[in-house]
Structure formats: structure tokens, C-alpha cells
One Martini backbone bead per residue (centre of mass of N, CA, C, O) as a GRO file, in nm:
protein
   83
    1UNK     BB    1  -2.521   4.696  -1.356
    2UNK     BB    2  -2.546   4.734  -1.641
    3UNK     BB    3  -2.647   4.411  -1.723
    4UNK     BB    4  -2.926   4.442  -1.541
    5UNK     BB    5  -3.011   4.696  -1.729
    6UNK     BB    6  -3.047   4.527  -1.990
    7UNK     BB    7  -3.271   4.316  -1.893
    8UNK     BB    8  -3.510   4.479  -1.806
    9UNK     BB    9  -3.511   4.570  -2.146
   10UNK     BB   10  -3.615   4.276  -2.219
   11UNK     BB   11  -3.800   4.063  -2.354
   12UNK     BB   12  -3.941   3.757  -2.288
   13UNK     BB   13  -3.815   3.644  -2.510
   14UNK     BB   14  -3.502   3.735  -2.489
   15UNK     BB   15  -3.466   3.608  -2.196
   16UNK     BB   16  -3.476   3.351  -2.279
   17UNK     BB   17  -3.267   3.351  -2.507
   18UNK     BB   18  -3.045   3.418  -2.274
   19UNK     BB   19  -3.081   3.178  -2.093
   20UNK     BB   20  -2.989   2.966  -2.279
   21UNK     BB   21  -2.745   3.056  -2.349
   22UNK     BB   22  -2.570   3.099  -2.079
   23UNK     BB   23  -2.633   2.775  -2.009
   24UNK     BB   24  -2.471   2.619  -2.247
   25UNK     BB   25  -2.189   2.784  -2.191
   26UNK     BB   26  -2.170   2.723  -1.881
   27UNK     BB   27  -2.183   2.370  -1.967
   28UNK     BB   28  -1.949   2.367  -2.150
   29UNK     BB   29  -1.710   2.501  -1.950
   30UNK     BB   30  -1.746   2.321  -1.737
   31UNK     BB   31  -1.681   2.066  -1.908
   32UNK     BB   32  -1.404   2.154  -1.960
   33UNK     BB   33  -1.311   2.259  -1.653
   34UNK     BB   34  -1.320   1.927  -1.601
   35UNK     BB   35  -1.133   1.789  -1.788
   36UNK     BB   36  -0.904   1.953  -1.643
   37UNK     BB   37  -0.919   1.870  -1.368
   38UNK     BB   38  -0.884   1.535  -1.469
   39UNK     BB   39  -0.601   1.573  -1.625
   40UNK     BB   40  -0.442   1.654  -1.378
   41UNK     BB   41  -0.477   1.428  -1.181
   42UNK     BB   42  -0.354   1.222  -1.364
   43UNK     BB   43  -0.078   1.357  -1.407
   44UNK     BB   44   0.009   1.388  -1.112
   45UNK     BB   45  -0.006   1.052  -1.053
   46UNK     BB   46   0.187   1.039  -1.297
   47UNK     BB   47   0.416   1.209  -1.177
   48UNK     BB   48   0.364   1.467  -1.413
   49UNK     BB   49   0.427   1.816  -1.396
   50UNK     BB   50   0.262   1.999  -1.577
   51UNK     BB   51   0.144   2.290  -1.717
   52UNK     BB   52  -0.151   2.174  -1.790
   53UNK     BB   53  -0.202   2.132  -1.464
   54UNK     BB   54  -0.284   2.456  -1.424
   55UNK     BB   55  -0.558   2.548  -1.617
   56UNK     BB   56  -0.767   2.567  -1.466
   57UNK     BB   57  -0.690   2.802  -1.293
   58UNK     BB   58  -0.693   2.983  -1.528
   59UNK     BB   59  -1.028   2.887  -1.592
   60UNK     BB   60  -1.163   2.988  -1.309
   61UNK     BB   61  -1.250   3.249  -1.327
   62UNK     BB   62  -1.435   3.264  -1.615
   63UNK     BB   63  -1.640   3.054  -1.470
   64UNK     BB   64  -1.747   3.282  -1.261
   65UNK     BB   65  -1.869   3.462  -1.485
   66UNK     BB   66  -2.045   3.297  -1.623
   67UNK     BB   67  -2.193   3.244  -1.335
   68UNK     BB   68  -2.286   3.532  -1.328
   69UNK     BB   69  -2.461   3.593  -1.587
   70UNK     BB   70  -2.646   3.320  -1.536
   71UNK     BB   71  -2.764   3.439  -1.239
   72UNK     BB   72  -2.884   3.705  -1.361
   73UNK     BB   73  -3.090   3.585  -1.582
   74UNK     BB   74  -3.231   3.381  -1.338
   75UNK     BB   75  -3.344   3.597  -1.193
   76UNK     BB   76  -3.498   3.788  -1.411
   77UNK     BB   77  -3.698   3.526  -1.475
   78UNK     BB   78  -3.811   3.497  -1.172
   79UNK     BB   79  -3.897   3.778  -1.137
   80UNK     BB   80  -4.095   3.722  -1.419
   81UNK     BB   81  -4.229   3.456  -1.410
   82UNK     BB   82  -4.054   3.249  -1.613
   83UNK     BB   83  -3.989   2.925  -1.806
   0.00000   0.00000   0.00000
């Protein structure tokens, strides 16, 4: 709520560049986590159940944090009408 906040009260230059920092953030983090669960796939086929096989698990609450920091920046821009 406090972080909604924060959003009405950025100038529309702010808001872009905050929509931008949040857009590479996530999509940056979504390749990582990615990354780690087709190495984790690999590792199952390969009958190896190691620690890393599990980190995806471990980084995807993080991933929703992103996704949702990113979906309130991306309303707060549709809501100001900018592009």
C-alpha cells in the first residue's frame, strides 16, 4: 500500500524510468530462475537429485515479489495514460 503510495507521487519521467528499471529487474531474475529449472530438469533425467535441484523452489516467492512490484508500476503508467 505504502509503495502505491510512493508511485502516485513520481513525476511521469520517474514513473517511466521506474517502469523500466522494474521491466529489465524481472525479466533479468524470470531468465535466471529459468535457467535453474531446466538445469534442475536436466539434473532429475540425469538421475541426480542434488541441493541445486531445489533452488528454483527456493527463488520463485523472490520471483513473485518482482512480478508484483512490476504489475503495480505498469498499472500506475496505464492508469497515467503513458507509454
Amino acid at each position: 500500500m505504502e509503495y502505491e503510495k510512493k508511485l502516485k507521487n513520481l513525476s511521469d519521467e520517474e514513473l517511466i524510468k521506474e517502469h523500466k528499471n522494474k521491466s529489465i529487474i524481472f525479466g533479468i531474475f524470470l531468465g535466471l530462475v529459468t535457467i535453474m529449472v531446466i538445469s534442475s530438469i536436466i539434473t532429475i533425467i540425469k538421475n541426480k537429485i542434488i541441493a541445486t535441484t531445489f533452488m528454483p523452489l527456493a527463488f520463485f516467492p523472490l520471483l513473485l515479489i518482482f512480478w508484483n512490484g512490476f504489475k503495480k508500476v505498469r498499472k500506475e503508467k496505464n492508469f497515467r495514460k503513458l507509454k
